[in-house]
Coordinates of C-alpha atoms in Angstrom, one line a residue:
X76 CA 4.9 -34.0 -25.6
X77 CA 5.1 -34.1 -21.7
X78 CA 6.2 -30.9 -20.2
X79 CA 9.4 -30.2 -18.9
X80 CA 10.1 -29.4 -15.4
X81 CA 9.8 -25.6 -14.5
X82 CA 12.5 -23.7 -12.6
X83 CA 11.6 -24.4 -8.5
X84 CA 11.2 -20.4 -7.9
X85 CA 8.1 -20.4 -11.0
X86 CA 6.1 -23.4 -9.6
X87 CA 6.7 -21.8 -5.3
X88 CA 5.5 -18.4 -7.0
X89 CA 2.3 -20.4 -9.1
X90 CA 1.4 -22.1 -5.6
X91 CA 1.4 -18.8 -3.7
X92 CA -0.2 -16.7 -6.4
X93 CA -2.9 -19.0 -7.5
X94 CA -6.1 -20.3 -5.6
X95 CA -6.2 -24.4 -5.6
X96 CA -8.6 -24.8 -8.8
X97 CA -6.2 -22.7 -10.6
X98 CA -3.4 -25.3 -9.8
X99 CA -4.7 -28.1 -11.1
X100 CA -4.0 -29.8 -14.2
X101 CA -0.2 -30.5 -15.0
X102 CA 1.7 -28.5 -12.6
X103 CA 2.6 -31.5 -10.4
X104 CA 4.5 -32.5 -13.5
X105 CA 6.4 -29.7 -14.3
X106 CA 7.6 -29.7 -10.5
X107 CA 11.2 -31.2 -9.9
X108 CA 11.6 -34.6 -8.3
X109 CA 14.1 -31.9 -5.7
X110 CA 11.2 -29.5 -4.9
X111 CA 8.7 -32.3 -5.1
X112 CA 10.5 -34.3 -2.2
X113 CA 11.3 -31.0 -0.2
X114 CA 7.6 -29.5 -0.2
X115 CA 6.5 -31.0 2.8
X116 CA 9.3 -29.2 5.3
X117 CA 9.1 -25.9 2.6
X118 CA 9.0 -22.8 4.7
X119 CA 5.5 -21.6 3.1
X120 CA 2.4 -23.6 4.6
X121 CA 0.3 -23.4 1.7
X122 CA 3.2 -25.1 -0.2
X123 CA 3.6 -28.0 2.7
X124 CA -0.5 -28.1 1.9
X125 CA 0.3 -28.6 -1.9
X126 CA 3.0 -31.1 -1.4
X127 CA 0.9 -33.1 0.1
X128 CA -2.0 -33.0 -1.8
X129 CA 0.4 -34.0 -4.5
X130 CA 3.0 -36.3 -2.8
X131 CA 1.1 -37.9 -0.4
X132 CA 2.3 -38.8 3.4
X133 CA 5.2 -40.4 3.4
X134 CA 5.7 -42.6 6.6
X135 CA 9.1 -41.1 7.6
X136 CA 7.3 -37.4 7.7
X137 CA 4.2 -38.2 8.8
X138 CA 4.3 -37.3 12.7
X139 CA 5.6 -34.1 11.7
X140 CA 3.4 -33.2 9.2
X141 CA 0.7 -34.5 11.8
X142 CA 2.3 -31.6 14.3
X143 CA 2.7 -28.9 12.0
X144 CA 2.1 -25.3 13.3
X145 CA -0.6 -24.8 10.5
X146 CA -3.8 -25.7 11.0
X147 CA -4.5 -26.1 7.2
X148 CA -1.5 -28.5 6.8
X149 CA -2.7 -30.6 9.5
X150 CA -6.2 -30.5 8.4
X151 CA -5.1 -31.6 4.7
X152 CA -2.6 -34.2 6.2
X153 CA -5.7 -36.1 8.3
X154 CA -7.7 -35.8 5.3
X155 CA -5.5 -37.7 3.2
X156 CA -4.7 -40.3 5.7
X157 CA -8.5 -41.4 5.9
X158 CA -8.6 -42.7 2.7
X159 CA -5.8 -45.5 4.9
X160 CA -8.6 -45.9 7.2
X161 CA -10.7 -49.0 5.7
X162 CA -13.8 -48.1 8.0
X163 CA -13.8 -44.8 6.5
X164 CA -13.0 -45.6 3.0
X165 CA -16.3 -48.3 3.4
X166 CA -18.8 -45.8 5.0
X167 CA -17.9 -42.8 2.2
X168 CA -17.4 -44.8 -1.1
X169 CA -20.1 -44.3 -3.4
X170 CA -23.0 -46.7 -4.7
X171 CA -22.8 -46.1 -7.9
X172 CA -19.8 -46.0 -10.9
X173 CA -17.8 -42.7 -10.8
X174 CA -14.2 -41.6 -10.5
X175 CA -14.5 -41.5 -6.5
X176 CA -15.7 -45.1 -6.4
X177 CA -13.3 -46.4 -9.1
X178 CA -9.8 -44.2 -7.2
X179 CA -11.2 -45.6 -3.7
X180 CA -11.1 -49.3 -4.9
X181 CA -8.0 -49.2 -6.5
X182 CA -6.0 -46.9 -4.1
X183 CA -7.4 -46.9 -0.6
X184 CA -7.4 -49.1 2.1
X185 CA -10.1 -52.0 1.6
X186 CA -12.6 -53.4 4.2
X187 CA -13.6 -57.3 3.9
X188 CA -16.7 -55.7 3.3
X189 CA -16.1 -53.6 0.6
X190 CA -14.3 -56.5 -1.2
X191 CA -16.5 -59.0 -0.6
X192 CA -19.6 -56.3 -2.3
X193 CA -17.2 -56.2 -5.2
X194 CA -16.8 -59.8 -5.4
X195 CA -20.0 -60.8 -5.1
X196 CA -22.4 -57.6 -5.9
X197 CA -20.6 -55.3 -8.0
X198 CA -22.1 -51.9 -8.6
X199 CA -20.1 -51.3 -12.1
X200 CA -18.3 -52.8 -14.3
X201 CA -14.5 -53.8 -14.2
X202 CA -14.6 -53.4 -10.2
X203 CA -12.7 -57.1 -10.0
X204 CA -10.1 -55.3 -12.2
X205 CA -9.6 -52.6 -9.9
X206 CA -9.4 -54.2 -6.6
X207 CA -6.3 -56.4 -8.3
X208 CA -3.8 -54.2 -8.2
X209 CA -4.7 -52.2 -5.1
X210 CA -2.0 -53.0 -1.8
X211 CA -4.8 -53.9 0.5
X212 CA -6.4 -56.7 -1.0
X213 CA -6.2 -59.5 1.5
X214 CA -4.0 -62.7 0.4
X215 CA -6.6 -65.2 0.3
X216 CA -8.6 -62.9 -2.6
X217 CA -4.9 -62.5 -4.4
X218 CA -5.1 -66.6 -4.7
X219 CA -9.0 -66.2 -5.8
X220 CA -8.5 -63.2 -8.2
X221 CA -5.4 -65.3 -9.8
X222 CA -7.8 -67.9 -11.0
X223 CA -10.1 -65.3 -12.5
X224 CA -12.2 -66.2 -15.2
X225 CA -11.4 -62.4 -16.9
X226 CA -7.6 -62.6 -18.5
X227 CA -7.3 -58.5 -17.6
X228 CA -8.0 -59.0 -13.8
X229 CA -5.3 -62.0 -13.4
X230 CA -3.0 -59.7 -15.5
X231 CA -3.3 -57.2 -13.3
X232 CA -2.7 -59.6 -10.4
X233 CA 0.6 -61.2 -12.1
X234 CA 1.8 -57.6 -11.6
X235 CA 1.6 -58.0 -7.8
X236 CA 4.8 -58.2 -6.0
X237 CA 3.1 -60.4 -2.9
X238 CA 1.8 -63.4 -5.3
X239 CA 2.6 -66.4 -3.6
X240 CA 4.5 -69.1 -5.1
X241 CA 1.2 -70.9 -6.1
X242 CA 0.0 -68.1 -7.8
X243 CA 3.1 -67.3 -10.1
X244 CA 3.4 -71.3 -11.4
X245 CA -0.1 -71.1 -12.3
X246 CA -0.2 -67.5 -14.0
X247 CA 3.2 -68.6 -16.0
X248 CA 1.4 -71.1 -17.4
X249 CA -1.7 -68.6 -18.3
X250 CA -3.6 -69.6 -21.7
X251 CA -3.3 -65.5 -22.3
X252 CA 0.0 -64.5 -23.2
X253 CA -0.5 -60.6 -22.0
X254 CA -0.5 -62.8 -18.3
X255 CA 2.3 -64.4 -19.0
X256 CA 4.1 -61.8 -20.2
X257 CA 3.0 -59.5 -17.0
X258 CA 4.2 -62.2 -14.6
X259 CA 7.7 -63.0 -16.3
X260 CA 9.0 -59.9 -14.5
X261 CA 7.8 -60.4 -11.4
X262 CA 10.8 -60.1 -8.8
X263 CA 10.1 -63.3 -6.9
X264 CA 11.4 -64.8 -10.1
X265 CA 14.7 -66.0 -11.1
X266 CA 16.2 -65.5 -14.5
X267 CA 15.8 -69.4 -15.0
X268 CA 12.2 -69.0 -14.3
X269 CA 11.6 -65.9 -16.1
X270 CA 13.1 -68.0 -19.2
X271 CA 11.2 -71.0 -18.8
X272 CA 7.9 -68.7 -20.0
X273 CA 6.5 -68.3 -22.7
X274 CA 6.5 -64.3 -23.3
X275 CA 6.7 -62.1 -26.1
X276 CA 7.7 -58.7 -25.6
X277 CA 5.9 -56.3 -28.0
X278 CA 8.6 -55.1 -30.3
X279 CA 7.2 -51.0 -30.6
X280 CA 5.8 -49.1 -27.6
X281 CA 6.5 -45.3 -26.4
X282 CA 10.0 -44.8 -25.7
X283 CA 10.6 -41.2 -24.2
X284 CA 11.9 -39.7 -21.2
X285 CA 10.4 -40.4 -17.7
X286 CA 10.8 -38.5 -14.4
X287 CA 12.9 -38.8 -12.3
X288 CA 12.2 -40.9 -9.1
X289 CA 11.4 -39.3 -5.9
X290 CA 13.8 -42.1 -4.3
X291 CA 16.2 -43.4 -5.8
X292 CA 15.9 -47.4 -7.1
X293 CA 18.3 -49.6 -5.2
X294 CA 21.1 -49.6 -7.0
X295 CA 21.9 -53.5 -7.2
X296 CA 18.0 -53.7 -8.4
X297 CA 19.0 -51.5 -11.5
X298 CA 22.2 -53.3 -12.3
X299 CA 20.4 -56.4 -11.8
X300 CA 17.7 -55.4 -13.9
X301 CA 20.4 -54.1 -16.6
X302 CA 22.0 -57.8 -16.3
X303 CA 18.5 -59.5 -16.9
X304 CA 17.7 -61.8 -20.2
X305 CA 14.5 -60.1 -20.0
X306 CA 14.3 -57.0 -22.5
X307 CA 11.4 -55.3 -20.2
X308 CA 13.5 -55.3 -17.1
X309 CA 16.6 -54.0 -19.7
X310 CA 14.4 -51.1 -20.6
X311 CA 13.6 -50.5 -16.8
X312 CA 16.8 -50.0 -16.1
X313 CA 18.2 -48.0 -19.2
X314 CA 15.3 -45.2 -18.5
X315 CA 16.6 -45.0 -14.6
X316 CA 19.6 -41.8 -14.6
X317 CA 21.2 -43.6 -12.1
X318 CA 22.3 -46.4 -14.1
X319 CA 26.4 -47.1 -13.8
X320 CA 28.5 -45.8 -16.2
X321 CA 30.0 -49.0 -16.8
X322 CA 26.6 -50.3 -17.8
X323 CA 25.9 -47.8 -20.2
X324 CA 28.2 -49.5 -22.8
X325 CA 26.4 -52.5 -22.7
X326 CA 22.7 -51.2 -23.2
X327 CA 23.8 -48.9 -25.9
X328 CA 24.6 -52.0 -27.6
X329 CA 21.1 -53.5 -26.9
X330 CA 19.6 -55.6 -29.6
X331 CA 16.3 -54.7 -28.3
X332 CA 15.4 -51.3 -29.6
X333 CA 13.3 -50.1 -26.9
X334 CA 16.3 -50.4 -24.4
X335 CA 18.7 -48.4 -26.4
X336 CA 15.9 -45.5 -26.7
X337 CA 14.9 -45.5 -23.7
X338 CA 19.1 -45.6 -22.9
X339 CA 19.0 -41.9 -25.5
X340 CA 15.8 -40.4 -24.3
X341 CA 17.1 -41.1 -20.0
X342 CA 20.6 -41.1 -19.5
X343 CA 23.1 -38.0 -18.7
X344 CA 25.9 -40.5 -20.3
X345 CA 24.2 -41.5 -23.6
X346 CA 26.5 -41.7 -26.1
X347 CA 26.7 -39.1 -29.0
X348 CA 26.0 -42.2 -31.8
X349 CA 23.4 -43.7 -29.8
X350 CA 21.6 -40.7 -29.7
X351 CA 22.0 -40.5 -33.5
X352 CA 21.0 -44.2 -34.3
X353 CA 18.0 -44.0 -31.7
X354 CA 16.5 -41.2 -33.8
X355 CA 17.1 -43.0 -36.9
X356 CA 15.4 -46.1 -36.0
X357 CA 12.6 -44.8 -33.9
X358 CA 9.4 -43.2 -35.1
X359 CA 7.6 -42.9 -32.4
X360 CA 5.9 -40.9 -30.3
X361 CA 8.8 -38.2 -28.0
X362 CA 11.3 -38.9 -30.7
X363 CA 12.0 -35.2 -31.6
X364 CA 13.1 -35.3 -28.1
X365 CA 16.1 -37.0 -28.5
X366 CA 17.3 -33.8 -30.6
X367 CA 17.1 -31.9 -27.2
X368 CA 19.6 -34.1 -25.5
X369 CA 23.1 -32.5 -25.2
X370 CA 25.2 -35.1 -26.7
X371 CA 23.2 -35.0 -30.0
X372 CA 26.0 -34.8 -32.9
X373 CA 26.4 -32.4 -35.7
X374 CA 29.1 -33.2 -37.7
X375 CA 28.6 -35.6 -40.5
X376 CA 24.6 -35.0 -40.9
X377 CA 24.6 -33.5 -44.0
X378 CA 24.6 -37.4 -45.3
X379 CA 20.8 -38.0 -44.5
X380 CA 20.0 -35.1 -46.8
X381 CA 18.1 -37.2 -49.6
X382 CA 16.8 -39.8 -46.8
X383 CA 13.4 -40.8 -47.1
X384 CA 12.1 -39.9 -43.9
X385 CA 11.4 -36.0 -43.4
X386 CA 12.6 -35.7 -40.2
X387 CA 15.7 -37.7 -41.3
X388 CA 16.5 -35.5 -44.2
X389 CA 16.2 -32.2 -41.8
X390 CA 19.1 -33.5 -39.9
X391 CA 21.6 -32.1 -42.5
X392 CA 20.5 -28.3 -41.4
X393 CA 21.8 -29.6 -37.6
X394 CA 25.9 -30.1 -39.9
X395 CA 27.3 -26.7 -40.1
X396 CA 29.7 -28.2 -42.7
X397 CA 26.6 -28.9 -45.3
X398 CA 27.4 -27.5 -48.7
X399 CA 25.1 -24.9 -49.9
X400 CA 23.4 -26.4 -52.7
X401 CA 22.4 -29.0 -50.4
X402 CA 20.7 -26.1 -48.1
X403 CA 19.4 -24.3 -51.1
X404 CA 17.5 -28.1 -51.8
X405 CA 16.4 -28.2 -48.7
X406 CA 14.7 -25.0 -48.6
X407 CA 12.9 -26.2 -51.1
X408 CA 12.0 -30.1 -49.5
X409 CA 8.0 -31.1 -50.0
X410 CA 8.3 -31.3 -46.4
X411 CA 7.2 -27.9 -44.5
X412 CA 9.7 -29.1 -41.5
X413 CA 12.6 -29.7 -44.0
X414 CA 12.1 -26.2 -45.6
X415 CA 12.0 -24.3 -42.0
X416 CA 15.2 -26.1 -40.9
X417 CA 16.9 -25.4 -44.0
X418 CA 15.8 -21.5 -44.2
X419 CA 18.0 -21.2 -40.6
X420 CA 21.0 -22.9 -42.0
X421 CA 24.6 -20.4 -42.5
X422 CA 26.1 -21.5 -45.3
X423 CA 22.5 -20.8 -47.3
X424 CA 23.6 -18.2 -50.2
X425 CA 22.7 -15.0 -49.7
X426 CA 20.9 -14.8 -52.8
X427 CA 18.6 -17.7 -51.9
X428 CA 18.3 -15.7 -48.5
X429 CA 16.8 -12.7 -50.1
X430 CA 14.5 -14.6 -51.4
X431 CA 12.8 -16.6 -48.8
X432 CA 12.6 -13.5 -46.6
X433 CA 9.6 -12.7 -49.3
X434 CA 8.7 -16.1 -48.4
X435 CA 5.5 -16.1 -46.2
X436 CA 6.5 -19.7 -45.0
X437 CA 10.0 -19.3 -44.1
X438 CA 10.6 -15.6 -44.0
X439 CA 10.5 -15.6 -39.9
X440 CA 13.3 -18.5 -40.0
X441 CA 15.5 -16.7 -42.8
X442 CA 15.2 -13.4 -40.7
X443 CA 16.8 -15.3 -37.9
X444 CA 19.7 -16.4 -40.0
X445 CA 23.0 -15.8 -38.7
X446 CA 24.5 -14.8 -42.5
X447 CA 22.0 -12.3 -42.9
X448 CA 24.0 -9.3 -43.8
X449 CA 24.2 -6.4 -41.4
X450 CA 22.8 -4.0 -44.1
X451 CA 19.8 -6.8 -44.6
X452 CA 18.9 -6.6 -41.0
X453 CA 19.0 -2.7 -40.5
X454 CA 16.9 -3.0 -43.6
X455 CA 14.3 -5.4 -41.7
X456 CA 14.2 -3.6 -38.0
X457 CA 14.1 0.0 -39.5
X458 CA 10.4 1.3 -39.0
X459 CA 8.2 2.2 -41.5
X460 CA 7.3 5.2 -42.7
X461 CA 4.0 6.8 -41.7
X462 CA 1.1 7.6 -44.3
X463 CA 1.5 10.8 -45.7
X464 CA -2.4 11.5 -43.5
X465 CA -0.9 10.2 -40.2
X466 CA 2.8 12.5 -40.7
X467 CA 0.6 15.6 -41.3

């Protein structure tokens, strides 16, 4: 499970506390898209430092990150811009496969030189791979790489928004179909052409909820994307938050599975019974997650009690109107995740109470019941008594 977002004050505090190395890892994902976008103008210089180690440069801030009053920040801001400086990039990249080599050649700016070593003496393996998608590439090795006897580098290419019109016919015709498929969402497309090839869109895949943007899609791209016969550009727009309301409607109702997830797991305006069928028709990975989302029902649950599915059958301790045999049964599911969310449930009998709080397994969610008795829980908080060696 991704982590969630931590509260802006926490991750300020963590980047003033902690020394760099100590920062590393995941914190960059538990930082709001709001402090994530504000870092760079943030009162504290070591957290202008951060955001830039972990936002980049964007082009509208960079003169006045360039002019900041810190000498760190500056220092930290020219570092980073290098790697857009293809003489640099070409006199520091390594000569051998590592990490440094591989980020270089997909992310920074490329000399003729460096690509024509890749193209014609490369050091490692998979190097043609990672030049295809990187921004730099010059047009003329697009067209080459396009026509590339490995199926994973013109994939990667067919996911290039500057293919020319030579290049798209030719990889919508690909003999691989994870090429075609890359290329029929490619925005120089229209939805005529994106239906003239042959694609299949893999019917599972991980459907959970993604971060929010830094900046916002346009919004006629997402309703356009929303609007498209193409089910991968459908689930690009029902994972954006910014999707109109008067779109939400129409994804929810989806044939394509992965939309209407996505729709449950993203959007502030998913419906209550979309949230209910996503969960009960998606087992993937993140799908506890749609349990989280605010809209999740309640009422009526107690129906999936005998489901087949585990996680289905726990849904009945989320009704508070589920009788209390049906609770006393599910205290006593096969399933270990059935039993705990049945031990927690009200209406459970007091008797059967009493007796999973001798339960090793489920006494810590019986004791956190809400129809233990008063006298039962003055029972369970009162201290015990000292050894008759320690009172003396």
């Amino acid at each position: 499970m991704r982590p969630r977002p931590l509260p802006d004050w926490a991750v300020v505090r963590m980047i003033l506390t902690y020394d760099n190395e100590s920062l590393g890892g995941d914190l960059c994902f538990q930082t709001s898209a709001r402090l994530m976008e504000s870092m760079r103008t943030h009162p504290e210089p070591k957290v202008r430092r951060m955001g830039v180690a972990w936002n980049g440069v964007p082009d509208e801030a960079r003169d006045a990150l360039l002019a900041d009053p810190d000498d760190e920040v500056r220092d930290s801001v020219r570092r980073h811009l290098r790697h857009e400086d293809p003489a640099w990039v070409e006199r520091e990249l390594p000569d051998r496969p590592c990490h440094g080599r591989a980020h270089a050649l997909m992310h920074c700016a490329l000399s003729r030189g460096v690509v024509e070593g890749v193209l014609n003496a490369p050091v490692g393996e998979g190097e043609r791979w990672m030049i295809a998608g990187n921004p730099t590439l010059p047009a003329d090795v697009v067209a080459l790489l396009a026509a590339d006897a490995d199926p994973e580098v013109r994939e990667q290419i067919a996911h290039r928004s500057d293919l020319g019109p030579d290049e798209r016919r030719a990889l919508a015709a690909d003999t691989d179909p994870r090429v075609r498929l890359a290329l029929s969402v490619h925005p120089g497309l229209s939805e005529a052409e994106r239906a003239a090839i042959d694609y299949e869109v893999p019917v599972g895949g991980i459907f959970g909820p993604v971060p929010q943007r830094l900046v916002p899609r346009d919004p006629a791209a997402v309703r356009r994307d929303a609007l498209s016969g193409h089910p991968l550009l459908r689930r690009r727009a029902a994972r954006d938050q910014s999707l109109p309301s008067d779109l939400v409607p129409r994804l929810a109702a989806d044939d394509d599975l992965g939309v209407r997830v996505l729709l449950a797991q993203n959007h502030p305006e998913a419906p209550a019974e979309l949230l209910l069928s996503a969960f009960l028709e998606y087992t993937g990975y993140e799908r506890e997650l749609l349990l989280t989302r605010p809209h999740f029902p309640t009422a009526g649950l107690s129906r999936h009690a005998g489901d087949e599915d585990p996680a289905v059958r726990a849904l009945a301790a989320r009704d508070p109107a589920t009788a209390a045999e049906t609770v006393d049964r599910l205290t006593r599911d096969p399933d270990p995740g059935v039993r705990v969310a049945g031990a927690g449930h009200p209406n459970l009998s007091q008797a059967r109470l009493a007796e999973l709080l001798d339960d090793e397994e489920l006494a810590h969610r019986a004791a956190a019941n809400p129809a233990l008795e008063p006298a039962v829980m003055r029972r369970l908080v009162a201290p015990l008594p000292l050894p008759a060696d320690a009172a003396g």
